GROMACS .gro file of C-alpha atoms in nm:
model
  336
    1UNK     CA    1  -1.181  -2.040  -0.533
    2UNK     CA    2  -0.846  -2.126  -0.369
    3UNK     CA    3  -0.837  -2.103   0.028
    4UNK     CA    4  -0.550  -1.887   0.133
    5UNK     CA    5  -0.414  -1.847   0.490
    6UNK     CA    6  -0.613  -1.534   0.641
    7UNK     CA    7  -0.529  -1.234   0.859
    8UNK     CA    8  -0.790  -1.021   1.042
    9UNK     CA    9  -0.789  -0.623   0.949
   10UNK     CA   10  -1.072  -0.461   1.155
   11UNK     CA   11  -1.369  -0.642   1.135
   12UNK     CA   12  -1.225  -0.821   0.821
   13UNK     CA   13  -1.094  -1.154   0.776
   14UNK     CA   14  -0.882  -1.122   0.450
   15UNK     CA   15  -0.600  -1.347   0.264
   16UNK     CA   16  -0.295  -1.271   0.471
   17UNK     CA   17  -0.145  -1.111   0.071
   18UNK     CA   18  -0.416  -0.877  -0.050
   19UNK     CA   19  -0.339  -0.708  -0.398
   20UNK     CA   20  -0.293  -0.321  -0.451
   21UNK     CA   21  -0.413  -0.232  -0.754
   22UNK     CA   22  -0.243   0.074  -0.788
   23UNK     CA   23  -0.016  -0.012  -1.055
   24UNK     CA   24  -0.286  -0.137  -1.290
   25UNK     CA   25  -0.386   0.246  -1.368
   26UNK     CA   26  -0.146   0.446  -1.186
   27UNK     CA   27   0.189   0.596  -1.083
   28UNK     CA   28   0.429   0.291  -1.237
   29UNK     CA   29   0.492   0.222  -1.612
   30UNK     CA   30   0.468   0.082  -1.847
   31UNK     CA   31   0.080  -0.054  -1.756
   32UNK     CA   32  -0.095  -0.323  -1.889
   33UNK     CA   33  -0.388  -0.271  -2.107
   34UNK     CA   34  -0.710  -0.332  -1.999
   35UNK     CA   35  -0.756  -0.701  -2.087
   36UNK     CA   36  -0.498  -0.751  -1.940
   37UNK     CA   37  -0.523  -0.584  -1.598
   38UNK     CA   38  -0.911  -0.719  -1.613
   39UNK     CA   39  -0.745  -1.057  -1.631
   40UNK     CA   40  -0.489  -0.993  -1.332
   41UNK     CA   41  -0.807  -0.939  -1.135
   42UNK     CA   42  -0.990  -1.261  -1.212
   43UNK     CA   43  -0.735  -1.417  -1.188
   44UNK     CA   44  -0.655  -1.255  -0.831
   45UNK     CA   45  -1.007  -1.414  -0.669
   46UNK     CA   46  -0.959  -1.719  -0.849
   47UNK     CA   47  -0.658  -1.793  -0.656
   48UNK     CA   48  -0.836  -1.677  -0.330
   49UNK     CA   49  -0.679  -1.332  -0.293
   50UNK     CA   50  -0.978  -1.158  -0.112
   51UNK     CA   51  -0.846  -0.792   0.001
   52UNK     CA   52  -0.834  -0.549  -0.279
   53UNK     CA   53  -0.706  -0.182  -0.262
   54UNK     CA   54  -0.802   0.093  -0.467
   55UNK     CA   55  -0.865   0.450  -0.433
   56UNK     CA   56  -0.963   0.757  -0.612
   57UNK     CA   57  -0.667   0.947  -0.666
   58UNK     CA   58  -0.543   0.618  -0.906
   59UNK     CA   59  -0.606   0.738  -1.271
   60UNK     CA   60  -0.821   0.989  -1.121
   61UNK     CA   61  -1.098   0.739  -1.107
   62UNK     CA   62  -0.982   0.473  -1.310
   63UNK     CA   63  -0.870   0.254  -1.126
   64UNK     CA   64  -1.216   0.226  -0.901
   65UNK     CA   65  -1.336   0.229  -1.223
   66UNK     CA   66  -1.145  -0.091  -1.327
   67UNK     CA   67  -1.280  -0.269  -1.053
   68UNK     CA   68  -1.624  -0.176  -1.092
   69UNK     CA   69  -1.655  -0.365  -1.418
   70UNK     CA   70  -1.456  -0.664  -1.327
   71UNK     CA   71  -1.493  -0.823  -1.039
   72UNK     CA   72  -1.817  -0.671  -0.893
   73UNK     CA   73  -1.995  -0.933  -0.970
   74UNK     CA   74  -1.813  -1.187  -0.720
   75UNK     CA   75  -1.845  -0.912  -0.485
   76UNK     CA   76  -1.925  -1.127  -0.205
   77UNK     CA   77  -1.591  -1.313  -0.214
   78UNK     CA   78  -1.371  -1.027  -0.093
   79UNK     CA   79  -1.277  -0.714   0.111
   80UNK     CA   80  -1.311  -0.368  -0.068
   81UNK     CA   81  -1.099  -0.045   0.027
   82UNK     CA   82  -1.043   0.266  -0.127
   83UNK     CA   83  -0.940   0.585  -0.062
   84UNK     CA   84  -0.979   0.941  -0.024
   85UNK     CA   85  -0.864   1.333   0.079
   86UNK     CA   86  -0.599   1.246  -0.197
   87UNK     CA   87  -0.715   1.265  -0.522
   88UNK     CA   88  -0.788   1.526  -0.867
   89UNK     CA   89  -0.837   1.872  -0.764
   90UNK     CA   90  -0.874   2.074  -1.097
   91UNK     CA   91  -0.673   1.838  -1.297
   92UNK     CA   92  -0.379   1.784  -1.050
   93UNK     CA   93  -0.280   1.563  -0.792
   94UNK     CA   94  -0.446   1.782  -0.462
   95UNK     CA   95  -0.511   1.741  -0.085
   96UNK     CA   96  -0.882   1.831   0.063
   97UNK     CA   97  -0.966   1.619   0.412
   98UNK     CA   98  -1.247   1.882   0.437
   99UNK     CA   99  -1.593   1.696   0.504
  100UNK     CA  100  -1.803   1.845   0.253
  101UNK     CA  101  -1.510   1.705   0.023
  102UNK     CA  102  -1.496   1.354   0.194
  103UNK     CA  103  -1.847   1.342   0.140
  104UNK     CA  104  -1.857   1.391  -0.245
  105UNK     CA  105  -1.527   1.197  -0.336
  106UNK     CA  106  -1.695   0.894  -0.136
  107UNK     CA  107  -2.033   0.948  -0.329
  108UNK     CA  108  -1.794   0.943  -0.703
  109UNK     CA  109  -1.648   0.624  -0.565
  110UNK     CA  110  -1.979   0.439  -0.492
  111UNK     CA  111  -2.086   0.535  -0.840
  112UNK     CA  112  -1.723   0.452  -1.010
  113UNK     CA  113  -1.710   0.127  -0.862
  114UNK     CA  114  -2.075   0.020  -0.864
  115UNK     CA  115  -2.172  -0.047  -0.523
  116UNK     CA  116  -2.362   0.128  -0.268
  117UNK     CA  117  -2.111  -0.002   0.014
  118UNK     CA  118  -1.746   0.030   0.086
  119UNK     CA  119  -1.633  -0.235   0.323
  120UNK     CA  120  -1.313  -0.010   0.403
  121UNK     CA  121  -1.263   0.354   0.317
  122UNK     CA  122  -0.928   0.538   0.392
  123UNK     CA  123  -0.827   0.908   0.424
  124UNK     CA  124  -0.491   0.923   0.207
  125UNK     CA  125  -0.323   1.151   0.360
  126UNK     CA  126  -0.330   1.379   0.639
  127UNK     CA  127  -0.465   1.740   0.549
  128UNK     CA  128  -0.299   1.956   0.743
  129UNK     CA  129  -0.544   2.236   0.689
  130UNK     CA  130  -0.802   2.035   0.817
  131UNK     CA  131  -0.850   1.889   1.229
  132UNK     CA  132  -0.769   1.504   1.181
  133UNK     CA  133  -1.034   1.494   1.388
  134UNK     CA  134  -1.314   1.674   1.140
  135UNK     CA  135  -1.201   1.466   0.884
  136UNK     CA  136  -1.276   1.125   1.067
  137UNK     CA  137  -1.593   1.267   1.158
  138UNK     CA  138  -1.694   1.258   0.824
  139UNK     CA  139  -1.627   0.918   0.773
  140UNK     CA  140  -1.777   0.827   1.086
  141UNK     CA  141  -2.082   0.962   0.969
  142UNK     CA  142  -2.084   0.737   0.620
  143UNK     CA  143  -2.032   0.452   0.869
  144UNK     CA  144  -2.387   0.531   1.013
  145UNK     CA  145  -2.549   0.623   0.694
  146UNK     CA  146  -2.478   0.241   0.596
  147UNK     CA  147  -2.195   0.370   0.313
  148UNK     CA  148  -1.869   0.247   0.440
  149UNK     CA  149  -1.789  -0.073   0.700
  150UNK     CA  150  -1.506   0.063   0.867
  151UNK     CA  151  -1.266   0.369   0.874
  152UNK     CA  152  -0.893   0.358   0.793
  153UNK     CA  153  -0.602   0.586   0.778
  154UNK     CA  154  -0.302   0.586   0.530
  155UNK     CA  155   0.081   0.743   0.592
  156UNK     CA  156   0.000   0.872   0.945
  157UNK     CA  157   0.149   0.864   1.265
  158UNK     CA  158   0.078   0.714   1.560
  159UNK     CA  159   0.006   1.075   1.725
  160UNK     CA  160  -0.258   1.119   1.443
  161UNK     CA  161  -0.419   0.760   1.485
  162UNK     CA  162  -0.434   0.825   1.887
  163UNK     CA  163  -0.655   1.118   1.796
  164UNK     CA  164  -0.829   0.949   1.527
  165UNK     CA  165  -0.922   0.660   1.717
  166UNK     CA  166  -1.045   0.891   1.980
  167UNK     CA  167  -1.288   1.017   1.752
  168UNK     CA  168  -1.388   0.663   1.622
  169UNK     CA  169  -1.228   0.331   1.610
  170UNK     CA  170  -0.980   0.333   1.349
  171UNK     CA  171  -0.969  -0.072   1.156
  172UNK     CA  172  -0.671  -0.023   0.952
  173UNK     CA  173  -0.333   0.197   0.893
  174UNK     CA  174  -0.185   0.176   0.558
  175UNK     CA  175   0.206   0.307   0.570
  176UNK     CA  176   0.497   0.231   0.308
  177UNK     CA  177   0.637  -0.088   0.509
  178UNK     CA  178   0.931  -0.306   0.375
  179UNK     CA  179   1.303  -0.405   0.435
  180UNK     CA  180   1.407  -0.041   0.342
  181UNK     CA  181   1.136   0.164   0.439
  182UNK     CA  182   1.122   0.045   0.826
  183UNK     CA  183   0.952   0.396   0.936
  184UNK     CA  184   0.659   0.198   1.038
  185UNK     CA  185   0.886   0.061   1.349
  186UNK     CA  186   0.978   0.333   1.499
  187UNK     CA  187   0.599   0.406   1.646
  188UNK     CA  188   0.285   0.320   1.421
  189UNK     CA  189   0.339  -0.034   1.436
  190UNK     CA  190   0.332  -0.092   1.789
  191UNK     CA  191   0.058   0.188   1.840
  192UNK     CA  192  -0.138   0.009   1.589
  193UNK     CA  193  -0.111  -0.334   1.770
  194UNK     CA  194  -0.199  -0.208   2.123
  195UNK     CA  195  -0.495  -0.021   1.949
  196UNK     CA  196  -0.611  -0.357   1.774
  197UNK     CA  197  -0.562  -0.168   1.423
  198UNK     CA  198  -0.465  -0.381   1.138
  199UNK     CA  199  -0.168  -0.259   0.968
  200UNK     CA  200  -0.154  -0.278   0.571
  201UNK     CA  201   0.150  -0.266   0.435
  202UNK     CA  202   0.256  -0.095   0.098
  203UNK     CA  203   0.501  -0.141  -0.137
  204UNK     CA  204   0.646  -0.444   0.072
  205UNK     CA  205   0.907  -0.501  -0.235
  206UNK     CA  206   1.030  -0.145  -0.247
  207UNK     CA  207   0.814  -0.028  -0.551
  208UNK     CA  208   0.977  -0.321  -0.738
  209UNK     CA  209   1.336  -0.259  -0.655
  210UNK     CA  210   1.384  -0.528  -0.438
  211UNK     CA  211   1.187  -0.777  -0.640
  212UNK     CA  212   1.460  -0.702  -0.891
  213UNK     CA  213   1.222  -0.527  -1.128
  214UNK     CA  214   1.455  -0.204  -1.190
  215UNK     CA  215   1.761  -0.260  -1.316
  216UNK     CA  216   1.862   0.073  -1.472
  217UNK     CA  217   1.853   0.421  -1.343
  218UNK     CA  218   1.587   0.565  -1.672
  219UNK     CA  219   1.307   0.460  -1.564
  220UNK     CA  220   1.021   0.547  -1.840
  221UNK     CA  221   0.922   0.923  -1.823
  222UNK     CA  222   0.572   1.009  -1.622
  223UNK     CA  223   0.657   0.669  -1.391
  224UNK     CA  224   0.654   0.840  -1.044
  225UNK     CA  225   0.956   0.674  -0.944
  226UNK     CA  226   1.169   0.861  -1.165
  227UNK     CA  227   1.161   1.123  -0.918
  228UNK     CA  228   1.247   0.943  -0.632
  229UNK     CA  229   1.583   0.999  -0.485
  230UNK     CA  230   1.643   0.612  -0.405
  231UNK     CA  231   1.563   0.554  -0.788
  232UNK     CA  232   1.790   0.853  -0.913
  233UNK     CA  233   2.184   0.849  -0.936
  234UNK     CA  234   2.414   0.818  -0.727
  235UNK     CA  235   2.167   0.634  -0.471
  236UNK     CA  236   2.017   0.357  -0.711
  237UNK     CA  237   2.375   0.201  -0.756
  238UNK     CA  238   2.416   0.202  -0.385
  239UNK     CA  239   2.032   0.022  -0.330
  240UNK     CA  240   2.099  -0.224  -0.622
  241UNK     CA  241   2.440  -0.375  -0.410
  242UNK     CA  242   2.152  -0.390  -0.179
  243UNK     CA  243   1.912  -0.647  -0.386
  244UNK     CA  244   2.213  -0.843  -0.470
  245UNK     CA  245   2.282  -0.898  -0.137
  246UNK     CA  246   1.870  -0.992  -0.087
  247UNK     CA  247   1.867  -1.194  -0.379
  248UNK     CA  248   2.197  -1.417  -0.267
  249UNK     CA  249   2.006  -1.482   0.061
  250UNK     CA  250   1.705  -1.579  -0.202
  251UNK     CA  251   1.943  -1.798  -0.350
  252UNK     CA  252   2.064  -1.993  -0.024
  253UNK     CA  253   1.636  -2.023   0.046
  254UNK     CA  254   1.517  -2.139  -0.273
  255UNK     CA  255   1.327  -1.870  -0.266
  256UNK     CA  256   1.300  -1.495  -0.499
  257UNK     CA  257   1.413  -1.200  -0.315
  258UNK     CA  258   1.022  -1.076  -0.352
  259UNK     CA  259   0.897  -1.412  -0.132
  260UNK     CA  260   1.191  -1.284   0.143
  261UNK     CA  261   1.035  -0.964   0.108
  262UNK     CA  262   0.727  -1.100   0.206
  263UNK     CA  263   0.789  -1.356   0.487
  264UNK     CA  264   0.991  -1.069   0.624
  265UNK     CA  265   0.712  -0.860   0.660
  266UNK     CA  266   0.418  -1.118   0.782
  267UNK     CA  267   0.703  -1.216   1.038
  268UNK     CA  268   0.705  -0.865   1.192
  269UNK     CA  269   0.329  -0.925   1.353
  270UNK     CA  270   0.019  -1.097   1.301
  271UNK     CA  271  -0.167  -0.817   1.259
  272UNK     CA  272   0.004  -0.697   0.955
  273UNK     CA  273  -0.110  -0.774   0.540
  274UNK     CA  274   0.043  -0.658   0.272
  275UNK     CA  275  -0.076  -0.585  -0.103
  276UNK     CA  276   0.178  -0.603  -0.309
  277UNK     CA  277   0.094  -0.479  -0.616
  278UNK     CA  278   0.160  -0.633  -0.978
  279UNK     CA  279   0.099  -0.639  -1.369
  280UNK     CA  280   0.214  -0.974  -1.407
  281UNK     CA  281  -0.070  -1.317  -1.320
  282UNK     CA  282   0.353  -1.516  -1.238
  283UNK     CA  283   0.428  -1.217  -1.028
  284UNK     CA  284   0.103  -1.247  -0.828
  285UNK     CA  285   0.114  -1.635  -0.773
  286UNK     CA  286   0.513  -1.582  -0.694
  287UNK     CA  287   0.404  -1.351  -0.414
  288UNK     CA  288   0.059  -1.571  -0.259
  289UNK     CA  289   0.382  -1.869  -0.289
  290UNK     CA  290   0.546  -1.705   0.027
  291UNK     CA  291   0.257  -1.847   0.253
  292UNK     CA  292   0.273  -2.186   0.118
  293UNK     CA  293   0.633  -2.177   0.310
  294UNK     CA  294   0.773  -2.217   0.678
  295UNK     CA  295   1.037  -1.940   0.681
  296UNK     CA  296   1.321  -2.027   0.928
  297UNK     CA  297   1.375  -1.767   1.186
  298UNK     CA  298   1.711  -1.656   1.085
  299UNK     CA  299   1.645  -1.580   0.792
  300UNK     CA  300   1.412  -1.333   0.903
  301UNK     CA  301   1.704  -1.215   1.112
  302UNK     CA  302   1.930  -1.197   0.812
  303UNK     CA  303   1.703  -0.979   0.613
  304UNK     CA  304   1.701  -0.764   0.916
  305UNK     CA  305   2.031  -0.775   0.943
  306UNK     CA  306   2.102  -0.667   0.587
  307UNK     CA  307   1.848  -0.381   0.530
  308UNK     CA  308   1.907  -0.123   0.863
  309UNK     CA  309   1.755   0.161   0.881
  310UNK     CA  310   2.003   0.354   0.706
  311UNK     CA  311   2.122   0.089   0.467
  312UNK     CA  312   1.910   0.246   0.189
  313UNK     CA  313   2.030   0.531  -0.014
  314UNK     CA  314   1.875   0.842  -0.048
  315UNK     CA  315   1.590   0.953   0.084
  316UNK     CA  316   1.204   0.784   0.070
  317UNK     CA  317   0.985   1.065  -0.133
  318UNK     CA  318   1.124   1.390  -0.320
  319UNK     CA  319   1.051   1.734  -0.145
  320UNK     CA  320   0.674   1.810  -0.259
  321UNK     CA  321   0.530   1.426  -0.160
  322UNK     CA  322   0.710   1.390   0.177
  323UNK     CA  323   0.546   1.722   0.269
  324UNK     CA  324   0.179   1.516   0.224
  325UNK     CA  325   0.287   1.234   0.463
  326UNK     CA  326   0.241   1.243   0.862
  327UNK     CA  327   0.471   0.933   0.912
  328UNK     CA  328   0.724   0.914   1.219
  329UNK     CA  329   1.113   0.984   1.063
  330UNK     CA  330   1.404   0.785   1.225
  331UNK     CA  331   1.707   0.968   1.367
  332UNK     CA  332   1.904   1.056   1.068
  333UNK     CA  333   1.700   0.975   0.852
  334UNK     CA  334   1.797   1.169   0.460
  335UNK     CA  335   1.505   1.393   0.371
  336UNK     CA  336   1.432   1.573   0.075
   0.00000   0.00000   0.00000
């Protein structure tokens, strides 16, 4: 196995690029099949990628399931986290933070993954419905009982992860983070780093748009960025002047706009990793290329420079989805 530079999440140490394996079952299109996305995986540890993100709402099981026949046999050689709260309630996409509910999703993904330990388990979202505090408590609970390492949170506040922590020491925060979703700045990020939380970042290439991977505004029907505003007309014209601009700063680097991306985002603090996600083995080895690099400091400030807050178009997540999410807003920021 290749050595990769490492980052510490929690009690973790982990490649300083984990993958999210979202996209492998879930959410984009088109997917690969399952040779395929078996492959991407091997291939994944191989080249010493050792954080890998799942979690039970992807394919409703599928994806956890994915994992559980491919790589559990090396399952010494890397970090585990999935997910629940967010996940199939009687058919459909549903929220339930509820412990009795905690406790049976986490049972399905012990089984669907084919361990009896979950190194890091998250609650997806915040149920609003249910004390953040209750929910945790749950969790806290599997922690004793030997089921799950550590506790995480995923598109929460920094309000939310005070309480949280309060309840029991909180390892990681996963939040949307890239150069145009910078919500993470205006409070989680610096709560998390006083806290000593690790912060995971998601979709650190803009759910492919600023790796260049969308070039036309019909995306394939049932991908879930369809529905997006920044992905829908008149906004995706606007966002695409954006990824020329990134990918003539690529240019200048000898670089791809996804390896800016990237640097961009392990420059913001040491205690951050993302997982990008891919389909592609040359995708995956473009994006572990960014820490094989020095990346010169202004640079970093051009990218910043480039993608303000309110540079993007449109706003993050239609109506229904930004109601699920707990994340701090910026002033002004568009919302469904």
């Amino acid at each position: 196995m290749t050595s990769l530079p490492t980052r510490t999440i929690g009690p973790f140490t982990v490649s300083a690029i984990g993958l999210g394996c979202m996209n492998l079952s879930h959410a984009y299109l088109p997917r690969p099949d399952a040779a395929e996305a078996e492959r991407l995986l091997r291939h994944a540890l191989d080249v010493g990628v050792t954080f890998f993100d799942t979690a039970a709402l992807y394919g409703f099981g599928a994806n956890e399931e994915l994992l559980g026949r491919t790589i559990m046999d090396r399952r010494g050689d890397f970090t585990l986290a999935s997910k629940c709260v967010l996940g199939e309630i009687d058919g459909k996409r549903g929220l339930d933070g509820s412990p009795v509910a905690i406790t049976k999703v986490l049972e399905d993904s012990l089984r669907r993954l084919k361990v009896e330990h979950i190194d890091l388990y998250y609650l997806h979202r915040l149920d609003p419905k249910v004390p953040i505090e209750e929910s945790v408590g749950a969790l806290a609970r599997a922690v004793e009982a030997g089921k799950i390492g550590a506790i995480g949170l995923s598109e929460m506040s920094a309000a939310t992860l005070q309480r949280a922590h309060a309840v029991h020491p909180i390892a990681a925060m996963q939040t949307e983070y890239s150069p145009w979703t910078r919500n993470p700045e205006v409070a989680v990020l610096d709560a998390c780093a006083k806290l000593g939380v690790g912060f995971v970042a998601f979709s650190p290439v803009g759910r492919g748009l600023l790796a260049g991977n969308v070039h036309a505004a019909h995306l394939q029907q049932g991908d879930i960025r369809a529905n997006m505003p920044r992905f829908q007309a008149p906004h995706l014209r606007a966002n695409l002047a954006l990824v020329d601009q990134l990918k003539a700063l690529a240019a200048q680097a000898d670089a791809t706009a996804t390896q800016l991306c990237l640097a961009w985002l392990l420059a913001k603090g040491g205690h951050i990793v993302p997982i990008p996600g891919t389909t592609s083995i040359a995708h995956l080895d473009e994006d572990l290329a960014t820490l094989s690099r020095i990346w010169p400091e202004d640079l970093i400030a051009a990218i910043d420079a480039l993608f303000t807050f309110d540079a993007p178009s449109g706003p993050r997540y239609p109506r229904e989805a930004q109601a699920q999410v707990d994340t701090e807003t910026w002033e002004g920021e568009p919302l469904a």
